[in-house]
Amino acid sequence: MVHQCVLNMLACIGVALVVIMKCCVVSAGVVTCSGIVPMVYRNDKISIKDFGGVGDGRTLNTKMFNEAVYWIKHLKRRGGTLLYVPKGVYLTESFNLTSHMTLYLAKGAVIKATQNTANWPLIAPLPSYGRGRERPGGRYMSFIHGENVHDVIITGEKGTIDGQGGVWWNMWRQRTLQFTRPNLIEFKDSRNIIISNVIFKNSPFWNIHPVYCSHVVIHHVTILAPPDSPNTDGIDPDSSSHVCIEDSYISTGDDLIAVKSGWDEYGIAYGRPSNDITIRRITGSCPFAGIAVGSETSGGVYNVLAEHITLRNMGVGIHLKTNIGRGGIIRNITVSDVYMVNVRKGIKMASDVGDHPDNNYNPNALPVLKHVRIKNIRGKKVMQAGLIQGLKNSPFTDICLSNINLHRTIGSKYAPWKCSDVSGGSILVRPSPCSQLIQTNPKGTCSTHL
Ligand SMILES: *[C@@H]1O[C@H](CO)[C@@H](O)[C@H](O)[C@H]1NC(C)=O
Ligand SMILES: *[C@@H]1O[C@H](CO)[C@@H](O)[C@H](O)[C@H]1NC(C)=O
């Protein structure tokens, strides 16, 4: 009896703690990704040094990382295992992660990709792309790779994962790439992933690519690549659901965050959308888009919320992009509370962006874009406020803009909008939007969520 009572008490304390914790989240007034992926503390810890790791920046540590991961995979310690990477520069070839592991980068720890690209492993193309994104055939495996894994955490004390991408960017520039460049991190067919408190630097290609994943949380990361580095997207959730990205700084050579779901006939056949994607409190700059959906959206994209975004020195602030042959339905996209400065185009929705995998795409597979809410947007030095161009046979519908103020220069006249094949409405938009979106009745099509 006493025993049962103690158990009951413990259960009560547990419930009380949960209630208190929930209260804390609410009272702080800050909504976070917490709760999407359970945080796991690992009692079992090993260090890369235990496997002979040498952090001198010259020794190749591939064998050490592979052995450490093999150990974690096969010893299956209760609660998983943390792999500690101490201060130092650990050069390595690409390696795989396994389930129930934490890759922990201590302060001053750098995991650095080899520049010897000749031995880089090749893997199969993604079925939703049908081929490598850049070159036909397979693609180079991501530098740090997770496939069919779950319960994986990459975190630490702001250590660095450095892709040393320069050698890859040069191959792209010189058109000597044989296959599609590697992502810095890719998780494929995986779930319950957390990436936090790490710096990602000089990715060969896209930085963080969760594809066919669910429940992925990325927060407090810094992603850096030079503005002229080709295709170094920051984070690309691709045919993935329940992805939450927040509190991060991203500065790259392409889009900061681009939500994708496959490419033309391959993406349509694979049919896996990206949905329930939350993006908040992101700051950054890049020559292309800040918050993007597309252009590969053949599996569809729905329920995206991006809020509290600060963009500086951008090509396009908010970019929804698709193409003929893509198919796919993009719907229920909300972008709110964005501040942008020094931007070529504030808001762009386009149906003619991106290339095709091959000539077998279906020209009748028209994309659909509907139910988009863009609100509370402020901008300075925005050369053009907006450009919205749907397709004649598939116009963009229910596109609603509210409380938007995009200046070209302080005190000078507003930059105009340009639209075609779009319907929806607008409230409090300056400069005044194109006639297709002129002031609607507040009870009209755009009243919901405005
Ligand atoms: C890493 O994962 C890829 C993709 O699953 C696989 O092809 C490769 O053999 C793995 N490499 C190692 C060293 O386990
Ligand atoms: C639209 O997406 C939001 C998330 O951004 C979600 O909360 C909401 O339920 C969705 N609405 C519909 C009608 O699916």
Short mmCIF file of C-alpha atoms and ligand atoms in Angstrom, two decimals:
data_model
loop_
_atom_site.label_atom_id
_atom_site.label_comp_id
_atom_site.label_asym_id
_atom_site.label_seq_id
_atom_site.Cartn_x
_atom_site.Cartn_y
_atom_site.Cartn_z
CA MET A 1 0.00 0.00 0.00
CA VAL A 2 2.75 2.40 0.96
CA HIS A 3 4.46 1.52 -2.24
CA GLN A 4 1.36 2.33 -4.31
CA CYS A 5 0.97 5.65 -2.49
CA VAL A 6 4.52 6.66 -3.31
CA LEU A 7 3.92 5.78 -6.93
CA ASN A 8 0.75 7.85 -6.96
CA MET A 9 2.59 10.76 -5.42
CA LEU A 10 5.32 10.54 -8.02
CA ALA A 11 2.69 10.44 -10.75
CA CYS A 12 1.07 13.54 -9.25
CA ILE A 13 4.39 15.37 -9.13
CA GLY A 14 4.95 14.38 -12.73
CA VAL A 15 1.60 15.81 -13.79
CA ALA A 16 2.23 18.96 -11.75
CA LEU A 17 5.60 19.43 -13.42
CA VAL A 18 4.06 19.09 -16.86
CA VAL A 19 1.41 21.66 -15.92
CA ILE A 20 4.05 24.04 -14.55
CA MET A 21 6.20 23.62 -17.64
CA LYS A 22 3.22 24.33 -19.90
CA CYS A 23 2.50 27.46 -17.87
CA CYS A 24 6.10 28.61 -18.29
CA VAL A 25 5.89 28.30 -22.05
CA VAL A 26 2.68 30.34 -22.14
CA SER A 27 3.72 32.95 -19.60
CA ALA A 28 6.97 33.66 -21.40
CA GLY A 29 4.78 34.61 -24.36
CA VAL A 30 7.10 32.94 -26.82
CA VAL A 31 5.83 30.09 -28.92
CA THR A 32 8.49 27.48 -29.68
CA CYS A 33 8.94 24.19 -31.50
CA SER A 34 9.12 22.35 -28.19
CA GLY A 35 6.84 19.33 -28.05
CA ILE A 36 7.23 18.37 -31.71
CA VAL A 37 10.19 16.09 -30.98
CA PRO A 38 10.82 14.79 -27.45
CA MET A 39 14.14 16.00 -26.07
CA VAL A 40 16.22 13.01 -25.03
CA TYR A 41 19.07 13.10 -22.54
CA ARG A 42 21.70 10.42 -23.08
CA ASN A 43 23.29 8.89 -20.02
CA ASP A 44 25.70 6.90 -22.14
CA LYS A 45 28.48 9.05 -23.54
CA ILE A 46 31.49 8.29 -25.70
CA SER A 47 34.07 10.60 -27.22
CA ILE A 48 35.50 10.48 -30.73
CA LYS A 49 38.86 10.36 -28.89
CA ASP A 50 37.91 6.90 -27.58
CA PHE A 51 38.00 5.76 -31.19
CA GLY A 52 41.35 7.37 -31.95
CA GLY A 53 39.96 10.68 -33.22
CA VAL A 54 42.62 13.32 -33.86
CA GLY A 55 41.56 16.94 -34.01
CA ASP A 56 44.65 18.35 -35.70
CA GLY A 57 42.90 19.42 -38.90
CA ARG A 58 45.03 17.04 -41.00
CA THR A 59 44.37 13.49 -39.82
CA LEU A 60 41.49 11.82 -41.61
CA ASN A 61 38.91 10.70 -39.02
CA THR A 62 36.53 8.76 -41.29
CA LYS A 63 37.33 5.40 -39.69
CA MET A 64 36.91 6.87 -36.21
CA PHE A 65 33.47 8.34 -36.94
CA ASN A 66 32.32 5.14 -38.66
CA GLU A 67 33.50 3.01 -35.74
CA ALA A 68 31.87 5.28 -33.17
CA VAL A 69 28.57 5.14 -35.06
CA TYR A 70 28.91 1.35 -35.47
CA TRP A 71 29.40 1.04 -31.71
CA ILE A 72 26.28 3.11 -30.99
CA LYS A 73 24.27 1.13 -33.52
CA HIS A 74 25.28 -2.31 -32.32
CA LEU A 75 25.67 -1.86 -28.57
CA LYS A 76 22.23 -0.24 -28.34
CA ARG A 77 22.72 1.35 -24.95
CA ARG A 78 19.51 2.10 -23.10
CA GLY A 79 18.45 5.67 -23.91
CA GLY A 80 20.91 5.93 -26.76
CA THR A 81 24.44 7.29 -26.81
CA LEU A 82 26.01 10.71 -27.10
CA LEU A 83 29.08 11.00 -29.31
CA TYR A 84 31.19 13.84 -27.94
CA VAL A 85 33.45 15.77 -30.29
CA PRO A 86 35.88 17.85 -28.20
CA LYS A 87 37.63 21.08 -29.19
CA GLY A 88 39.76 20.55 -32.29
CA VAL A 89 39.41 20.27 -36.04
CA TYR A 90 38.35 16.79 -37.15
CA LEU A 91 38.86 16.28 -40.86
CA THR A 92 36.76 13.45 -42.27
CA GLU A 93 35.06 12.01 -45.30
CA SER A 94 31.28 11.78 -45.26
CA PHE A 95 29.72 9.45 -42.69
CA ASN A 96 26.32 8.08 -41.65
CA LEU A 97 24.47 8.64 -38.41
CA THR A 98 22.36 6.01 -36.67
CA SER A 99 19.23 6.02 -34.52
CA HIS A 100 19.28 6.92 -30.83
CA MET A 101 22.39 9.04 -31.04
CA THR A 102 23.40 12.58 -30.25
CA LEU A 103 26.29 14.10 -32.16
CA TYR A 104 27.61 16.68 -29.72
CA LEU A 105 30.06 19.35 -30.85
CA ALA A 106 31.82 20.98 -27.91
CA LYS A 107 32.87 24.62 -27.97
CA GLY A 108 35.66 24.94 -30.50
CA ALA A 109 34.91 21.58 -32.13
CA VAL A 110 34.93 21.56 -35.93
CA ILE A 111 33.94 18.60 -38.10
CA LYS A 112 35.49 19.42 -41.44
CA ALA A 113 34.80 17.79 -44.79
CA THR A 114 37.71 16.48 -46.81
CA GLN A 115 38.46 18.30 -50.04
CA ASN A 116 39.31 15.05 -51.75
CA THR A 117 36.16 14.79 -53.82
CA ALA A 118 37.39 11.83 -55.90
CA ASN A 119 36.46 9.25 -53.25
CA TRP A 120 33.15 10.83 -52.30
CA PRO A 121 30.45 8.09 -52.09
CA LEU A 122 27.60 8.15 -54.57
CA ILE A 123 24.02 7.27 -53.65
CA ALA A 124 20.84 6.75 -55.64
CA PRO A 125 18.85 9.74 -56.85
CA LEU A 126 15.76 10.64 -54.86
CA PRO A 127 12.68 8.97 -56.40
CA SER A 128 10.77 12.27 -56.23
CA TYR A 129 13.47 13.90 -58.40
CA GLY A 130 14.15 10.98 -60.74
CA ARG A 131 17.78 12.05 -61.10
CA GLY A 132 20.28 14.24 -59.32
CA ARG A 133 19.10 17.83 -59.01
CA GLU A 134 22.07 19.15 -60.96
CA ARG A 135 23.31 16.26 -63.05
CA PRO A 136 21.62 13.13 -64.38
CA GLY A 137 22.17 9.89 -62.45
CA GLY A 138 23.11 9.42 -58.80
CA ARG A 139 24.24 12.09 -56.41
CA TYR A 140 27.04 12.49 -53.94
CA MET A 141 26.01 11.45 -50.42
CA SER A 142 25.59 14.32 -47.98
CA PHE A 143 28.60 15.05 -45.77
CA ILE A 144 26.70 13.94 -42.66
CA HIS A 145 23.95 11.53 -43.64
CA GLY A 146 21.02 9.89 -41.87
CA GLU A 147 18.82 7.39 -43.66
CA ASN A 148 15.95 5.42 -42.07
CA VAL A 149 16.92 6.73 -38.66
CA HIS A 150 14.96 8.16 -35.76
CA ASP A 151 15.74 9.86 -32.46
CA VAL A 152 18.85 11.68 -33.68
CA ILE A 153 20.15 14.93 -32.24
CA ILE A 154 22.93 17.11 -33.59
CA THR A 155 23.77 19.74 -31.00
CA GLY A 156 26.46 21.12 -28.73
CA GLU A 157 28.05 24.40 -27.77
CA LYS A 158 28.05 26.12 -31.14
CA GLY A 159 30.69 23.88 -32.68
CA THR A 160 31.03 23.98 -36.45
CA ILE A 161 30.27 21.60 -39.30
CA ASP A 162 32.36 22.90 -42.19
CA GLY A 163 31.70 21.55 -45.69
CA GLN A 164 34.74 23.28 -47.25
CA GLY A 165 32.48 23.73 -50.27
CA GLY A 166 34.86 25.89 -52.32
CA VAL A 167 36.19 22.96 -54.27
CA TRP A 168 32.62 21.93 -55.20
CA TRP A 169 31.56 25.48 -56.10
CA ASN A 170 34.52 25.68 -58.46
CA MET A 171 33.56 22.42 -60.15
CA TRP A 172 30.07 23.85 -60.65
CA ARG A 173 31.52 27.09 -62.07
CA GLN A 174 33.87 25.22 -64.36
CA ARG A 175 31.11 22.78 -65.38
CA THR A 176 33.23 19.80 -64.39
CA LEU A 177 30.74 18.29 -61.92
CA GLN A 178 30.01 14.67 -62.74
CA PHE A 179 27.14 14.26 -60.33
CA THR A 180 24.98 16.45 -58.10
CA ARG A 181 26.90 18.08 -55.29
CA PRO A 182 26.48 16.77 -51.72
CA ASN A 183 24.28 18.47 -49.15
CA LEU A 184 26.00 19.30 -45.89
CA ILE A 185 23.41 17.35 -43.83
CA GLU A 186 20.66 15.16 -45.19
CA PHE A 187 18.09 13.09 -43.33
CA LYS A 188 16.09 10.77 -45.57
CA ASP A 189 13.09 8.65 -44.50
CA SER A 190 13.73 9.65 -40.90
CA ARG A 191 11.80 11.00 -37.94
CA ASN A 192 12.29 12.66 -34.57
CA ILE A 193 15.32 14.71 -35.45
CA ILE A 194 16.65 17.75 -33.56
CA ILE A 195 19.38 20.03 -34.88
CA SER A 196 20.37 22.90 -32.59
CA ASN A 197 23.23 25.08 -31.41
CA VAL A 198 25.55 24.26 -34.29
CA ILE A 199 27.20 26.46 -36.93
CA PHE A 200 27.03 25.19 -40.52
CA LYS A 201 29.62 26.62 -42.84
CA ASN A 202 30.42 26.48 -46.56
CA SER A 203 28.14 23.68 -47.63
CA PRO A 204 28.96 22.19 -51.05
CA PHE A 205 25.25 22.46 -51.99
CA TRP A 206 22.06 22.82 -49.85
CA ASN A 207 22.93 22.99 -46.14
CA ILE A 208 20.23 21.05 -44.29
CA HIS A 209 17.95 18.77 -46.31
CA PRO A 210 15.28 16.71 -44.50
CA VAL A 211 13.60 14.62 -47.21
CA TYR A 212 10.71 12.13 -46.64
CA CYS A 213 10.98 12.97 -42.94
CA SER A 214 8.56 13.85 -40.19
CA HIS A 215 9.02 15.60 -36.87
CA VAL A 216 12.16 17.60 -37.43
CA VAL A 217 13.10 20.54 -35.21
CA ILE A 218 15.89 22.93 -36.12
CA HIS A 219 16.63 25.83 -33.79
CA HIS A 220 19.44 28.13 -32.74
CA VAL A 221 21.58 27.28 -35.72
CA THR A 222 23.80 29.58 -37.75
CA ILE A 223 24.24 28.83 -41.42
CA LEU A 224 26.93 30.67 -43.34
CA ALA A 225 28.09 30.55 -46.97
CA PRO A 226 29.35 33.38 -49.19
CA PRO A 227 26.70 35.26 -51.22
CA ASP A 228 28.31 34.05 -54.47
CA SER A 229 28.40 30.36 -53.48
CA PRO A 230 26.08 28.52 -55.92
CA ASN A 231 22.91 26.79 -54.61
CA THR A 232 23.88 26.88 -50.96
CA ASP A 233 20.25 26.99 -49.70
CA GLY A 234 20.02 27.16 -45.91
CA ILE A 235 17.26 24.71 -44.97
CA ASP A 236 15.11 22.81 -47.51
CA PRO A 237 12.31 20.72 -45.95
CA ASP A 238 11.43 18.41 -48.84
CA SER A 239 8.41 16.06 -48.91
CA SER A 240 8.49 16.27 -45.12
CA SER A 241 5.91 17.01 -42.46
CA HIS A 242 5.91 18.55 -39.00
CA VAL A 243 9.11 20.48 -39.48
CA CYS A 244 9.76 23.43 -37.18
CA ILE A 245 12.59 25.87 -37.76
CA GLU A 246 13.20 28.78 -35.44
CA ASP A 247 15.60 31.24 -33.80
CA SER A 248 18.31 30.98 -36.41
CA TYR A 249 20.57 33.17 -38.50
CA ILE A 250 21.12 32.20 -42.12
CA SER A 251 23.30 33.92 -44.71
CA THR A 252 23.94 31.95 -47.90
CA GLY A 253 24.32 32.13 -51.68
CA ASP A 254 20.78 30.99 -52.49
CA ASP A 255 17.41 30.78 -50.65
CA LEU A 256 17.47 30.93 -46.84
CA ILE A 257 14.60 28.45 -46.39
CA ALA A 258 12.82 26.73 -49.30
CA VAL A 259 10.00 24.24 -48.78
CA LYS A 260 9.99 21.64 -51.57
CA SER A 261 8.29 18.36 -52.56
CA GLY A 262 9.78 16.81 -55.67
CA TRP A 263 10.32 17.56 -59.33
CA ASP A 264 7.81 17.32 -62.17
CA GLU A 265 6.70 13.82 -63.30
CA TYR A 266 8.87 12.14 -60.64
CA GLY A 267 7.51 14.26 -57.82
CA ILE A 268 3.95 13.81 -59.05
CA ALA A 269 4.39 10.02 -59.18
CA TYR A 270 6.02 9.90 -55.74
CA GLY A 271 3.23 12.09 -54.39
CA ARG A 272 4.60 13.03 -51.01
CA PRO A 273 3.79 16.60 -49.90
CA SER A 274 5.49 18.88 -47.46
CA ASN A 275 3.04 19.93 -44.79
CA ASP A 276 2.78 21.48 -41.36
CA ILE A 277 5.96 23.48 -41.63
CA THR A 278 6.59 26.23 -39.09
CA ILE A 279 9.29 28.84 -39.56
CA ARG A 280 9.78 31.61 -37.03
CA ARG A 281 12.26 34.16 -35.78
CA ILE A 282 14.69 33.76 -38.66
CA THR A 283 17.11 36.51 -39.61
CA GLY A 284 19.35 36.55 -42.65
CA SER A 285 20.47 37.75 -46.01
CA CYS A 286 21.08 36.18 -49.42
CA PRO A 287 20.90 37.07 -53.12
CA PHE A 288 17.79 34.94 -53.73
CA ALA A 289 14.72 34.35 -51.52
CA GLY A 290 14.28 34.71 -47.78
CA ILE A 291 11.24 32.51 -47.27
CA ALA A 292 10.47 30.36 -50.30
CA VAL A 293 8.11 27.60 -51.33
CA GLY A 294 9.42 25.82 -54.41
CA SER A 295 10.25 25.69 -57.06
CA GLU A 296 10.09 21.86 -56.80
CA THR A 297 6.58 21.38 -55.41
CA SER A 298 5.18 18.46 -57.38
CA GLY A 299 4.07 16.52 -54.28
CA GLY A 300 2.20 19.59 -53.00
CA VAL A 301 2.87 21.92 -50.07
CA TYR A 302 0.28 22.84 -47.44
CA ASN A 303 -0.05 24.35 -43.98
CA VAL A 304 3.05 26.51 -43.90
CA LEU A 305 3.40 29.26 -41.31
CA ALA A 306 6.36 31.65 -41.40
CA GLU A 307 6.41 34.51 -38.91
CA HIS A 308 8.72 37.07 -37.32
CA ILE A 309 11.28 37.08 -40.10
CA THR A 310 13.95 39.75 -40.61
CA LEU A 311 15.56 39.96 -44.03
CA ARG A 312 18.42 42.20 -45.18
CA ASN A 313 20.01 42.55 -48.60
CA MET A 314 17.85 40.09 -50.45
CA GLY A 315 16.78 39.26 -53.96
CA VAL A 316 13.18 38.41 -53.02
CA GLY A 317 11.71 38.61 -49.53
CA ILE A 318 8.90 36.07 -49.88
CA HIS A 319 8.87 33.83 -52.94
CA LEU A 320 6.25 31.21 -53.86
CA LYS A 321 7.55 29.63 -57.05
CA THR A 322 6.41 26.83 -59.28
CA ASN A 323 6.25 25.94 -62.96
CA ILE A 324 4.29 24.26 -65.72
CA GLY A 325 4.84 20.49 -65.55
CA ARG A 326 5.18 20.60 -61.76
CA GLY A 327 1.60 19.82 -60.90
CA GLY A 328 1.21 19.90 -57.13
CA ILE A 329 -1.13 21.99 -55.01
CA ILE A 330 0.35 24.74 -52.86
CA ARG A 331 -2.23 25.85 -50.32
CA ASN A 332 -2.73 27.41 -46.92
CA ILE A 333 0.50 29.35 -46.76
CA THR A 334 0.72 32.12 -44.15
CA VAL A 335 3.60 34.56 -43.91
CA SER A 336 3.35 37.26 -41.27
CA ASP A 337 5.37 39.83 -39.39
CA VAL A 338 8.25 40.24 -41.78
CA TYR A 339 10.65 43.16 -41.80
CA MET A 340 12.81 43.53 -44.88
CA VAL A 341 15.37 46.08 -45.97
CA ASN A 342 17.29 46.47 -49.21
CA VAL A 343 15.35 43.96 -51.27
CA ARG A 344 14.82 43.80 -55.03
CA LYS A 345 11.30 42.34 -54.84
CA GLY A 346 9.27 42.22 -51.66
CA ILE A 347 6.72 39.54 -52.51
CA LYS A 348 6.77 37.30 -55.55
CA MET A 349 4.48 34.46 -56.66
CA ALA A 350 5.48 32.97 -59.97
CA SER A 351 4.53 30.08 -62.23
CA ASP A 352 7.58 30.04 -64.48
CA VAL A 353 10.50 29.32 -62.16
CA GLY A 354 13.04 26.53 -62.36
CA ASP A 355 14.04 24.00 -64.96
CA HIS A 356 12.71 20.51 -65.74
CA PRO A 357 14.41 17.15 -65.02
CA ASP A 358 14.02 16.06 -68.65
CA ASN A 359 11.70 16.46 -71.60
CA ASN A 360 9.19 13.92 -70.30
CA TYR A 361 7.41 16.36 -68.02
CA ASN A 362 3.70 16.76 -68.65
CA PRO A 363 2.96 20.26 -69.96
CA ASN A 364 -0.65 19.78 -68.83
CA ALA A 365 0.42 19.21 -65.22
CA LEU A 366 -0.35 22.75 -64.09
CA PRO A 367 0.49 23.81 -60.55
CA VAL A 368 -2.22 25.17 -58.25
CA LEU A 369 -1.59 27.98 -55.77
CA LYS A 370 -4.41 29.00 -53.46
CA HIS A 371 -5.31 30.24 -50.02
CA VAL A 372 -2.25 32.35 -49.27
CA ARG A 373 -2.15 34.90 -46.46
CA ILE A 374 0.58 37.51 -46.38
CA LYS A 375 0.22 40.00 -43.54
CA ASN A 376 2.04 42.54 -41.40
CA ILE A 377 4.94 43.13 -43.75
CA ARG A 378 7.19 46.18 -43.49
CA GLY A 379 9.99 47.01 -45.88
CA LYS A 380 12.48 49.74 -46.66
CA LYS A 381 14.52 50.07 -49.85
CA VAL A 382 12.28 47.57 -51.62
CA MET A 383 12.75 48.14 -55.36
CA GLN A 384 9.48 46.46 -56.34
CA ALA A 385 6.70 45.72 -53.86
CA GLY A 386 5.21 42.70 -55.54
CA LEU A 387 4.97 40.53 -58.60
CA ILE A 388 2.21 37.91 -58.76
CA GLN A 389 1.81 35.93 -61.96
CA GLY A 390 -0.43 32.89 -62.12
CA LEU A 391 -1.21 30.80 -65.18
CA LYS A 392 -4.00 31.60 -67.57
CA ASN A 393 -5.36 28.06 -67.21
CA SER A 394 -4.55 27.86 -63.52
CA PRO A 395 -4.80 31.30 -61.95
CA PHE A 396 -3.65 31.81 -58.38
CA THR A 397 -6.75 32.13 -56.19
CA ASP A 398 -7.65 33.37 -52.73
CA ILE A 399 -4.41 35.31 -52.42
CA CYS A 400 -4.85 37.79 -49.62
CA LEU A 401 -2.60 40.59 -48.57
CA SER A 402 -3.09 42.71 -45.48
CA ASN A 403 -1.25 45.40 -43.60
CA ILE A 404 1.69 45.65 -45.95
CA ASN A 405 3.95 48.64 -46.34
CA LEU A 406 6.88 48.36 -48.70
CA HIS A 407 8.82 51.57 -49.40
CA ARG A 408 11.30 52.05 -52.19
CA THR A 409 13.13 54.78 -50.35
CA ILE A 410 11.96 56.70 -47.37
CA GLY A 411 9.92 59.68 -48.54
CA SER A 412 9.92 58.76 -52.22
CA LYS A 413 7.08 57.25 -54.16
CA TYR A 414 6.11 53.64 -53.67
CA ALA A 415 7.28 50.95 -56.06
CA PRO A 416 4.38 49.40 -57.94
CA TRP A 417 2.90 45.91 -58.01
CA LYS A 418 2.53 43.82 -61.10
CA CYS A 419 -0.01 40.99 -61.35
CA SER A 420 -1.70 38.67 -63.78
CA ASP A 421 -3.99 35.64 -63.50
CA VAL A 422 -4.61 36.07 -59.80
CA SER A 423 -7.64 36.68 -57.60
CA GLY A 424 -8.03 37.44 -53.94
CA GLY A 425 -8.06 40.62 -51.98
CA SER A 426 -6.15 43.17 -49.99
CA ILE A 427 -6.54 45.42 -47.00
CA LEU A 428 -4.17 48.22 -46.00
CA VAL A 429 -1.55 47.50 -48.63
CA ARG A 430 0.88 50.19 -49.72
CA PRO A 431 1.74 50.76 -52.41
CA SER A 432 -1.77 50.01 -53.58
CA PRO A 433 -1.72 46.53 -55.09
CA CYS A 434 -2.72 45.63 -58.62
CA SER A 435 -6.39 45.89 -59.62
CA GLN A 436 -6.94 42.12 -59.27
CA LEU A 437 -6.31 42.41 -55.54
CA ILE A 438 -7.86 45.79 -54.83
CA GLN A 439 -9.58 46.45 -51.53
CA THR A 440 -12.13 43.74 -50.81
CA ASN A 441 -15.12 43.76 -48.60
CA PRO A 442 -13.88 42.69 -45.14
CA LYS A 443 -16.58 40.03 -45.26
CA GLY A 444 -15.42 38.94 -48.68
CA THR A 445 -13.17 36.10 -49.73
CA CYS A 446 -10.24 37.39 -47.73
CA SER A 447 -11.86 37.93 -44.35
CA THR A 448 -10.68 34.66 -42.82
CA HIS A 449 -7.34 34.82 -41.03
CA LEU A 450 -6.79 38.43 -42.07
C1 LIG B 1 25.87 5.22 -45.55
O1 LIG B 1 24.53 5.25 -46.00
C2 LIG B 1 24.40 5.08 -47.39
C3 LIG B 1 22.95 5.30 -47.74
O2 LIG B 1 22.13 4.49 -46.94
C4 LIG B 1 24.93 3.72 -47.80
O3 LIG B 1 24.84 3.58 -49.21
C5 LIG B 1 26.37 3.59 -47.36
O4 LIG B 1 26.84 2.29 -47.61
C6 LIG B 1 26.52 3.89 -45.88
N1 LIG B 1 27.94 3.93 -45.55
C7 LIG B 1 28.45 3.35 -44.47
C8 LIG B 1 29.91 3.49 -44.29
O5 LIG B 1 27.77 2.75 -43.69
C1 LIG B 2 -3.61 26.15 -42.24
O1 LIG B 2 -2.31 26.00 -41.73
C2 LIG B 2 -2.20 26.27 -40.36
C3 LIG B 2 -0.73 26.14 -40.00
O2 LIG B 2 -0.04 27.12 -40.62
C4 LIG B 2 -3.06 25.32 -39.56
O3 LIG B 2 -2.98 25.64 -38.19
C5 LIG B 2 -4.48 25.39 -40.05
O4 LIG B 2 -5.26 24.42 -39.39
C6 LIG B 2 -4.56 25.17 -41.54
N1 LIG B 2 -5.90 25.39 -42.02
C7 LIG B 2 -6.54 24.50 -42.74
C8 LIG B 2 -7.93 24.90 -43.18
O5 LIG B 2 -6.08 23.43 -43.05
#
